[in-house]
Short mmCIF file of C-alpha atoms and ligand atoms in Angstrom, two decimals:
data_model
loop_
_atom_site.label_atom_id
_atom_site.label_comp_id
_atom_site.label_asym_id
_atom_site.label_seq_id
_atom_site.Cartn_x
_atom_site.Cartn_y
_atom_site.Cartn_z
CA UNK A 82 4.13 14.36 -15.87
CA UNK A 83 6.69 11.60 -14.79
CA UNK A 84 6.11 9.56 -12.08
CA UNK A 85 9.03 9.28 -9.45
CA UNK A 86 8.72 6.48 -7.28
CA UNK A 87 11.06 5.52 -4.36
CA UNK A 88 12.38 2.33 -3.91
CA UNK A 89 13.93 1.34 -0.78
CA UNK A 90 14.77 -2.75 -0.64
CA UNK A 91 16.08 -2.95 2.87
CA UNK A 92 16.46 -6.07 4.78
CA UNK A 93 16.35 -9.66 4.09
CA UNK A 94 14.19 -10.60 1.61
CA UNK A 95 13.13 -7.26 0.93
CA UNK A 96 16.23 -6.41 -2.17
CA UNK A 97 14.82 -9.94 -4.08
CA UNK A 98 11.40 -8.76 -3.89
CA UNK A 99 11.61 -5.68 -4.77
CA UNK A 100 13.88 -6.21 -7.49
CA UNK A 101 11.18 -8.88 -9.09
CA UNK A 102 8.52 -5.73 -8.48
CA UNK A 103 11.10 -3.49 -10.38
CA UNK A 104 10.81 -5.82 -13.46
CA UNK A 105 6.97 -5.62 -13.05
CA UNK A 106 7.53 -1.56 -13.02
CA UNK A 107 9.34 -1.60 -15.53
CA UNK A 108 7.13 -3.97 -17.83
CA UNK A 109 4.38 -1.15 -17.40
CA UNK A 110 6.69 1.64 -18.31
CA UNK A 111 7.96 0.15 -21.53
CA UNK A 112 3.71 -1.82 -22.37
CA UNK A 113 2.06 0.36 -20.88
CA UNK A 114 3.37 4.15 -21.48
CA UNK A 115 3.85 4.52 -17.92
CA UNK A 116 5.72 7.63 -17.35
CA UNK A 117 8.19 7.02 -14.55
CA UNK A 118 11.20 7.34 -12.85
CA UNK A 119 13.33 5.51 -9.71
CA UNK A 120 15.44 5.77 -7.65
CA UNK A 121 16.67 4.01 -4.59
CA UNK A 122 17.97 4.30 -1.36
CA UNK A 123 18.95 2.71 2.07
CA UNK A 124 16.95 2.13 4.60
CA UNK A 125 16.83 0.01 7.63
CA UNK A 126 19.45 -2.72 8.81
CA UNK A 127 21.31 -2.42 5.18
CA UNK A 128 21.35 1.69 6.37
CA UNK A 129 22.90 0.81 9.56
CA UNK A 130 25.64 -1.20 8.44
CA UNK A 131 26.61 1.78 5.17
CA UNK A 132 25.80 4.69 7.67
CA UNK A 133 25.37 3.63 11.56
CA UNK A 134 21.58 4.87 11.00
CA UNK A 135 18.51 3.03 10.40
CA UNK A 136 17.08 6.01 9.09
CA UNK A 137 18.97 8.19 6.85
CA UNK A 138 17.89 12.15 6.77
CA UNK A 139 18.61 11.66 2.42
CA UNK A 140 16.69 8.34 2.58
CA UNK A 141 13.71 10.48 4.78
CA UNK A 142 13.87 13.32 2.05
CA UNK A 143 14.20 11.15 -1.37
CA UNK A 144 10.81 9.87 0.16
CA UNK A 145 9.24 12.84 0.68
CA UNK A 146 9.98 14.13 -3.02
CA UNK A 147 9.00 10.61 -4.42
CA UNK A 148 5.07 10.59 -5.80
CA UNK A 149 5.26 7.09 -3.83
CA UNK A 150 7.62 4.75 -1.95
CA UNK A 151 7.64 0.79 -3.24
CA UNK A 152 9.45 -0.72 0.44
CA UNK A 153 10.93 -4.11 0.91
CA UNK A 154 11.07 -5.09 4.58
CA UNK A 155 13.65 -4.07 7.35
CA UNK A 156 14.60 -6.41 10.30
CA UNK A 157 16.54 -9.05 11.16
CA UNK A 158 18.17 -11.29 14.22
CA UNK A 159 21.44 -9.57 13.58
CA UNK A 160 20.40 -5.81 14.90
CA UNK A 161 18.27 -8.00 17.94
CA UNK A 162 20.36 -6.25 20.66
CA UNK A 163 20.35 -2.27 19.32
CA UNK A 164 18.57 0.26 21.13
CA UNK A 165 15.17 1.26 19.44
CA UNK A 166 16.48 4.17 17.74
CA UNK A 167 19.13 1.58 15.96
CA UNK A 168 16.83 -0.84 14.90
CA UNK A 169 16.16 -1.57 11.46
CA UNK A 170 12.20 -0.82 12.40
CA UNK A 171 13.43 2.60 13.76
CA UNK A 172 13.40 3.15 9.49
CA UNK A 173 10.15 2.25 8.60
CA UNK A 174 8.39 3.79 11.72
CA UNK A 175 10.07 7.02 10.72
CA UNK A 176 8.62 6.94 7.09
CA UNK A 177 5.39 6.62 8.41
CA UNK A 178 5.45 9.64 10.96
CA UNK A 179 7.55 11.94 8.96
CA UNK A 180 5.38 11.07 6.16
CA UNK A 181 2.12 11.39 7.89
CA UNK A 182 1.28 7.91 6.98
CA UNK A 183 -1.26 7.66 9.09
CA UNK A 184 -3.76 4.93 6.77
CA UNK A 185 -2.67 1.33 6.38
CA UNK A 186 -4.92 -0.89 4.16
CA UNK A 187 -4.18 -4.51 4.37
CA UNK A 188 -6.48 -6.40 2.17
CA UNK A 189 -6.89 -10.07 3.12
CA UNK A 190 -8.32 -11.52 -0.32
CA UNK A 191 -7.95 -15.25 -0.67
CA UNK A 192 -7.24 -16.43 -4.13
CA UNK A 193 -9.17 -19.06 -5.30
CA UNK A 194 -6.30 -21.27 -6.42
CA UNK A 195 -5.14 -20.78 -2.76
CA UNK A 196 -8.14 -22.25 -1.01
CA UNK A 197 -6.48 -25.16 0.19
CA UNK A 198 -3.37 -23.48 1.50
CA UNK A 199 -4.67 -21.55 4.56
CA UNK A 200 -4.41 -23.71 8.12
CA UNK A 201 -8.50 -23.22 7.51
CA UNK A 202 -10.78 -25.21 5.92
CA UNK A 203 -11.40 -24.29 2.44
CA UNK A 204 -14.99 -23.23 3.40
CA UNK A 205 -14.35 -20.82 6.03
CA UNK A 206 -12.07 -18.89 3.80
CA UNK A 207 -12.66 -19.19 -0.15
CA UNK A 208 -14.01 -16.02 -1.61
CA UNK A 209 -12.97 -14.29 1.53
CA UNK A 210 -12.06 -10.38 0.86
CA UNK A 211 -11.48 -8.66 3.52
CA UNK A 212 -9.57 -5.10 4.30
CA UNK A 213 -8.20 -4.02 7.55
CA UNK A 214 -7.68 -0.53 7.60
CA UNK A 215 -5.01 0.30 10.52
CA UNK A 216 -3.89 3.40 12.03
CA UNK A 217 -0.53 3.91 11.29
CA UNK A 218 0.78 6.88 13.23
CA UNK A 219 -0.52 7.03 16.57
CA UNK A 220 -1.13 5.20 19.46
CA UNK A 221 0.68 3.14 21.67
CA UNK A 222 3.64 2.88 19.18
CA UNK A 223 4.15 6.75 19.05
CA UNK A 224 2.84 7.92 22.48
CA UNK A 225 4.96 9.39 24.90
CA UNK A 226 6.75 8.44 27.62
CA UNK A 227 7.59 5.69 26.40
CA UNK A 228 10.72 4.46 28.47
CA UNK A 229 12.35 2.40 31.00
CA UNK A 230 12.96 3.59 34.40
CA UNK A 231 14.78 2.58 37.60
CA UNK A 232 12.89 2.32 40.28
CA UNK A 233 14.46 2.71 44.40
CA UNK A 234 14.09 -1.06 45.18
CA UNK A 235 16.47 -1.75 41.84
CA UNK A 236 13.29 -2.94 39.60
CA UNK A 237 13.23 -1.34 36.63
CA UNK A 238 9.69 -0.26 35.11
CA UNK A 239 8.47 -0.18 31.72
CA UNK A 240 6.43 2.17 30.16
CA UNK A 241 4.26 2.98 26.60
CA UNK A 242 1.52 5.17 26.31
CA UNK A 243 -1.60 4.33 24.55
CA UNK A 244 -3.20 7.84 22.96
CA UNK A 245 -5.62 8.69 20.40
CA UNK A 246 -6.77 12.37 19.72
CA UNK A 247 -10.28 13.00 18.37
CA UNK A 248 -8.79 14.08 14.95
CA UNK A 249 -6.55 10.99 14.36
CA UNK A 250 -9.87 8.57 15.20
CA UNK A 251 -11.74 10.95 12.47
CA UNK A 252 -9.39 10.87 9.78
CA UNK A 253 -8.87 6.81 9.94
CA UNK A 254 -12.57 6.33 10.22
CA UNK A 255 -13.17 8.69 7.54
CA UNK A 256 -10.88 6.37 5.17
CA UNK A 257 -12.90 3.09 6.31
CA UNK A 258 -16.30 4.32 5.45
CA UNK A 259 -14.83 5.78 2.34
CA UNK A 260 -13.39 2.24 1.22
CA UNK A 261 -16.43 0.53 2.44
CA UNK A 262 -18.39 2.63 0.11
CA UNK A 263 -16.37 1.50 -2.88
CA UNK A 264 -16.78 -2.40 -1.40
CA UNK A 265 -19.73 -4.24 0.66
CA UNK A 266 -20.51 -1.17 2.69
CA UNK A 267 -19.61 -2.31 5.63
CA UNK A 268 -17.32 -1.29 8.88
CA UNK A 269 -16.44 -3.21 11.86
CA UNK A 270 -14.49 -0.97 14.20
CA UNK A 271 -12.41 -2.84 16.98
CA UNK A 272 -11.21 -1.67 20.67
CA UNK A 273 -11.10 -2.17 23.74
CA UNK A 274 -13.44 0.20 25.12
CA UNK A 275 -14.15 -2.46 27.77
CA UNK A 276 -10.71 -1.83 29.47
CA UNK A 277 -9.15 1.31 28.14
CA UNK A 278 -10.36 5.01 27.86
CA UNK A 279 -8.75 5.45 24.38
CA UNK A 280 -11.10 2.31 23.46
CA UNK A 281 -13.94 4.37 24.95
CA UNK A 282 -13.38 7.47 22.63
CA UNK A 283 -12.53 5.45 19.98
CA UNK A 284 -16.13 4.06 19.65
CA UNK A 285 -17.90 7.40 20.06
CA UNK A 286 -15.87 9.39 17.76
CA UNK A 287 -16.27 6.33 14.98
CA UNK A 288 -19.78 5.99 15.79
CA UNK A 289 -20.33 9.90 15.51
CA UNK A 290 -17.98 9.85 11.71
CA UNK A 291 -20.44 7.28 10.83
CA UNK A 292 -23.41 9.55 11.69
CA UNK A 293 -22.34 12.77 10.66
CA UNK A 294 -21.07 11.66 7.37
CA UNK A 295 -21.38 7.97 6.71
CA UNK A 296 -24.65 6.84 7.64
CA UNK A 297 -25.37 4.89 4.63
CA UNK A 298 -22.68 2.46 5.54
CA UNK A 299 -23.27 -0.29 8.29
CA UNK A 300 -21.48 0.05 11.42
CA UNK A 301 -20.57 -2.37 13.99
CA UNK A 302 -18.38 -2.12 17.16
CA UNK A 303 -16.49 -5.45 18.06
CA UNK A 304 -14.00 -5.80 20.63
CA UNK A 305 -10.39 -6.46 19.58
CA UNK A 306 -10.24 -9.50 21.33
CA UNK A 307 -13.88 -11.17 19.61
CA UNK A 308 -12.61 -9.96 16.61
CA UNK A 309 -9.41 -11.83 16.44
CA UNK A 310 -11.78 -15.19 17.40
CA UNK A 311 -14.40 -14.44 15.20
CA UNK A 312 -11.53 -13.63 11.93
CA UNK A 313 -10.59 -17.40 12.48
CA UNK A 314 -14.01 -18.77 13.23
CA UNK A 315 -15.78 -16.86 10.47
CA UNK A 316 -14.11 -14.46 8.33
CA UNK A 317 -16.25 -13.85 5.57
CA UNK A 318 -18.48 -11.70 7.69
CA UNK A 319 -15.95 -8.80 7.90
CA UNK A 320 -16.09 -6.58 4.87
CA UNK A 321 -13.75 -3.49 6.33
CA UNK A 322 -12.14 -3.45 9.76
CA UNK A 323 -10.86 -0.22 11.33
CA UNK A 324 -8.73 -0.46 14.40
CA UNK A 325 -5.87 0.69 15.92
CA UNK A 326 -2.17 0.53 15.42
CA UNK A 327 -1.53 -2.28 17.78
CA UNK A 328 -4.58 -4.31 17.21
CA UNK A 329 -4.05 -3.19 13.92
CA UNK A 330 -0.73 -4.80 13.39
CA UNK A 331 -1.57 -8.34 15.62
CA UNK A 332 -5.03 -8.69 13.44
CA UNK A 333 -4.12 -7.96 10.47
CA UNK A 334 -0.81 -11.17 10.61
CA UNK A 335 -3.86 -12.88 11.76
CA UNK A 336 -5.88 -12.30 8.06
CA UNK A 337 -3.28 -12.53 6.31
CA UNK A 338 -2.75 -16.25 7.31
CA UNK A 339 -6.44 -16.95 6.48
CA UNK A 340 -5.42 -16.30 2.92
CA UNK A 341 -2.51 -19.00 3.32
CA UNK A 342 0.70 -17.19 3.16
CA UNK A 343 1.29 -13.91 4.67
CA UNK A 344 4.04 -14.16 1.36
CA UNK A 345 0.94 -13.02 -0.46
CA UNK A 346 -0.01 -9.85 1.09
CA UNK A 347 0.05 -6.36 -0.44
CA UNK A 348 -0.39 -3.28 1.86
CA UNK A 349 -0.93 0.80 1.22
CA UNK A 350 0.25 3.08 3.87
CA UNK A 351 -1.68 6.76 2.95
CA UNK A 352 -1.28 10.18 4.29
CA UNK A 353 -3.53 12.78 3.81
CA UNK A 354 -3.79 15.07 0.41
CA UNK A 355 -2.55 18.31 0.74
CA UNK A 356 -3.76 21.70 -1.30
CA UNK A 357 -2.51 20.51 -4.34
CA UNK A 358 -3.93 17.13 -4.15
CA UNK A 359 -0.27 15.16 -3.28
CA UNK A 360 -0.73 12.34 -0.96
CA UNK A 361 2.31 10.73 1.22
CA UNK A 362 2.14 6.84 0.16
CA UNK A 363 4.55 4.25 1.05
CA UNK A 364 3.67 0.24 -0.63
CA UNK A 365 4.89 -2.93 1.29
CA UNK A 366 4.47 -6.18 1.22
CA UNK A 367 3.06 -7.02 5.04
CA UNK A 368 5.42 -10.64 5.35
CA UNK A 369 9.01 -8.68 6.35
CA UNK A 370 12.23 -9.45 6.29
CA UNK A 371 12.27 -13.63 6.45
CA UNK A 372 15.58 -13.81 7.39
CA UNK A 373 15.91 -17.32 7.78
CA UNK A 374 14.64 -17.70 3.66
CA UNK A 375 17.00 -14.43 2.83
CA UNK A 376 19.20 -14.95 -0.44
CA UNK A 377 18.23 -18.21 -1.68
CA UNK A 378 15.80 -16.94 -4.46
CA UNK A 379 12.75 -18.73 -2.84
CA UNK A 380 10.84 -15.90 -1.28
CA UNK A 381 7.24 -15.19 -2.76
CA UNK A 382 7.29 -11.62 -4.78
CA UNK A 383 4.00 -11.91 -5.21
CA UNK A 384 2.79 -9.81 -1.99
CA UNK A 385 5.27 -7.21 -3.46
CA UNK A 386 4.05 -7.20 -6.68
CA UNK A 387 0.55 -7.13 -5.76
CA UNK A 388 1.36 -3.73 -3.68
CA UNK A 389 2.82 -2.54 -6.63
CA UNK A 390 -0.54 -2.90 -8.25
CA UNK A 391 -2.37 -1.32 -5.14
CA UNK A 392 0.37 1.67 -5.64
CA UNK A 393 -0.80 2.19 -9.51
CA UNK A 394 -4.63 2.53 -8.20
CA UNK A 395 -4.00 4.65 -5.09
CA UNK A 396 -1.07 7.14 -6.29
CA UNK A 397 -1.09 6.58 -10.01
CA UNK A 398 -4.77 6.43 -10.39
CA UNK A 399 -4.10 3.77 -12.97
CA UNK A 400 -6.74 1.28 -12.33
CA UNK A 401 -6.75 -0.55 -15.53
CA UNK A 402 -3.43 -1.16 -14.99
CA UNK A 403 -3.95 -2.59 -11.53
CA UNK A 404 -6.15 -4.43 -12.57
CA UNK A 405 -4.40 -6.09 -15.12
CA UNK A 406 -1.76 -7.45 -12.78
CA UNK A 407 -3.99 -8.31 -10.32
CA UNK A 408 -5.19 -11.01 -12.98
CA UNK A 409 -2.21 -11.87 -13.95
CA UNK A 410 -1.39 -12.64 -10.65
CA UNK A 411 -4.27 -14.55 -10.32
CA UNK A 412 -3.45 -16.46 -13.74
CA UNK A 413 0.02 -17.55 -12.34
CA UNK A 414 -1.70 -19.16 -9.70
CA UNK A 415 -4.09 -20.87 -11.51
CA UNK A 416 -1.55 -22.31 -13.87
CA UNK A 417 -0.10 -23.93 -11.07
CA UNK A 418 3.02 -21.93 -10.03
CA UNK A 419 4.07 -22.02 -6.26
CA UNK A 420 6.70 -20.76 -4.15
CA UNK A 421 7.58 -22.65 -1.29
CA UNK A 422 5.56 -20.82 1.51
CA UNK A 423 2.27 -21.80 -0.87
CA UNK A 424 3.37 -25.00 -2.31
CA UNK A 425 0.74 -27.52 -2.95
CA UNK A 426 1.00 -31.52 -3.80
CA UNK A 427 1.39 -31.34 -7.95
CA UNK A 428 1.84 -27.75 -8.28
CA UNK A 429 5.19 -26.58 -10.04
CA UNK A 430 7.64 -25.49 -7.49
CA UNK A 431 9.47 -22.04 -8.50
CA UNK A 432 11.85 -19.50 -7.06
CA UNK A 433 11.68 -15.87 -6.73
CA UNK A 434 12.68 -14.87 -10.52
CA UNK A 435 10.42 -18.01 -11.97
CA UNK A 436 7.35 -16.47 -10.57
CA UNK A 437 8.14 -12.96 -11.14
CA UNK A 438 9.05 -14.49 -15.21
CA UNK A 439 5.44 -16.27 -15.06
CA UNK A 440 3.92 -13.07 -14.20
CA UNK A 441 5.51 -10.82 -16.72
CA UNK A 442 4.26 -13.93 -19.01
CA UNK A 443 1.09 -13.31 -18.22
CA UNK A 444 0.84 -9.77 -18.48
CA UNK A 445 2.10 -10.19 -22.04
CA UNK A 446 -0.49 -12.34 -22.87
CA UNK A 447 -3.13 -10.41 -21.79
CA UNK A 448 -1.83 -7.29 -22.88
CA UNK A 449 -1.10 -8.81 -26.30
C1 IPM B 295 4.08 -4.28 10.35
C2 IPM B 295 5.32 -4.63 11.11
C3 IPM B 295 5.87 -3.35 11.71
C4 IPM B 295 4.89 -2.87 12.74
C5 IPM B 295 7.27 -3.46 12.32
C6 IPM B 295 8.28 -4.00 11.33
C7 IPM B 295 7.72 -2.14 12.88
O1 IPM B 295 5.04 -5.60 12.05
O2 IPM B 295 4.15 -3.44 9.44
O3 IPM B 295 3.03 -4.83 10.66
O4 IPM B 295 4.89 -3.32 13.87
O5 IPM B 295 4.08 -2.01 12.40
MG1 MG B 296 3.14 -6.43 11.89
#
């Protein structure tokens, strides 16, 4: 059966990415007798400016018949003042809902050619591997009202709603204890059940996943807060972290810098398998648009590329082959090549397409 995968470029440096990830595709199609086809779409601020929408109802279906969805990044200072259903975000927040993508894994791993290029020292982070696993499709993002309203005296009031259902805190846990199984076996979870009732269920329905079903794997409950000091004060004793969609979002920008350049991060965004065993899955590269870097052939494609490789193990089942460019990722690095965002004193500086060349290199070599 052919593969049909989605690609949707987007904003800033999202189309330069991607395309460098297309090459990558394509290197497995024609080395590696992967069977697959793409196609592309708009999405985003590059939607809005063809079609007046961030979120095309053809882009929205061409990802629902796609086995998976390789995404860029949307965003950008130039849709700043559009109302939220304008925004370029608008576009990837739809994908998620409409695609029930309600599991985001963001592996932190910190290469160890990279050591020296976090804002850490090198022995708080080397070796670090990490994986926050973030619900995607609920909570205060979603939850309704969410609006602004005038109130009598001329103020106006803002509102979003924080909610979690039993079934959405089951179905992310479920996926953390799953994926901690597969790793070092163990789960952090992170709320705020100090301060907020959705914190409070939260815990219990995590803790009672864990000892219905997971009780092999070792729990701990950490407030969001600790858990953004202790990431930075001592990161390697996190193995999985599950938390919300906001804490979600703010901690996991917060790994990824322990690894040195959020340029280098891959993520998986997961819905659930239906009857006959299809699975929603969208693959993005956690840095965004960088507007301010867009079009000059600098950006890193190596966050891109590496979710590229987590899309052949999670939709594709093709572990071998994710593998494989994991290491050759990891080759690249060790042979000295740097984009900007990573560069380090007497490393060889390279753009987008000399990295995404270096790779390809290597996965000749090794495939050779
Ligand atoms: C992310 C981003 C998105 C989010 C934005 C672009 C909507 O920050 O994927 O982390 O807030 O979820
Ligand atoms: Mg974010």
């Amino acid at each position: 059966m052919t593969a049909k995968i989605l690609l949707l470029p987007g904003d800033g440096i999202g189309p330069e990415v991607l395309d460098a990830t297309a090459r990558v595709l394509d290197w497995f199609r024609r080395k590696r007798g992967f069977a697959v086809t793409t196609d592309s779409a708009l999405i985003g601020g590059a939607a809005y400016e063809a079609l007046g929408t961030p979120d095309p109802q053809a882009t929205i279906d061409k990802a629902k018949a796609a086995d998976a969805v390789l995404f860029g990044a949307v965003g950008g200072p130039r849709w700043d003042g559009l109302s939220f259903d304008k925004k370029p975000e608008r576009g990837l927040l739809r994908l998620r809902k409409d695609l029930g993508l309600f599991a985001n894994l963001r592996p932190a791993l910190c290469f160890g050619a990279l050591t020296d290029a976090s804002s850490l020292r090198p022995e708080i982070v080397s070796g670090l591997d990490l994986l926050i696993v973030r619900e995607l499709t609920g909570g205060v993002y979603f939850g309704e009202p969410k609006e602004i309203t005038e109130l009598p005296d001329g103020q106006k009031r803002a509102v979003d709603t924080q909610v979690y259902t039993t079934g959405e805190i089951e179905r992310i846990a479920r996926v953390a204890f799953a994926l901690a199984r597969l790793r070092a076996g163990r789960v952090a979870s992170a709320e705020k059940s100090n301060v907020m009732v959705s914190g409070v269920l939260w815990r219990q329905v995590v803790q009672s996943v864990h000892d219905r079903e997971f009780p092999d794997v070792a729990l701990s409950h950490i407030l969001a807060d600790s858990c953004a000091m202790q990431l930075v004060k001592n990161p390697k004793q996190f193995d999985v972290i599950v938390t919300d969609n906001l804490f979600g979002d703010i901690l996991s920008d917060e790994a990824a810098e322990l690894t040195g350049s959020i340029g280098m991060l891959p993520s998986a965004s997961l819905g659930a398998k239906d009857a006959q065993g299809r699975q929603g899955a969208l693959y993005e590269p956690v840095h965004g648009s960088a507007p301010d870097i867009a079009g000059q052939g600098i950006a890193n494609p190596l966050a891109c590329i590496l979710s590229l490789a987590m899309c052949l193990r999670y939709s594709f089942a093709r572990v071998d082959d994710a593998v494989l460019l994991e290491k050759a990722v990891e080759e690249v690095l060790g042979q000295g090549y740097r984009t900007a965002d990573i560069m380090q004193p007497g490393m060889t500086k390279v753009g987008t397409t000399a990295m995404t060349d270096a790779v390809i290199k290597a996965l000749d070599a090794r495939a050779a």
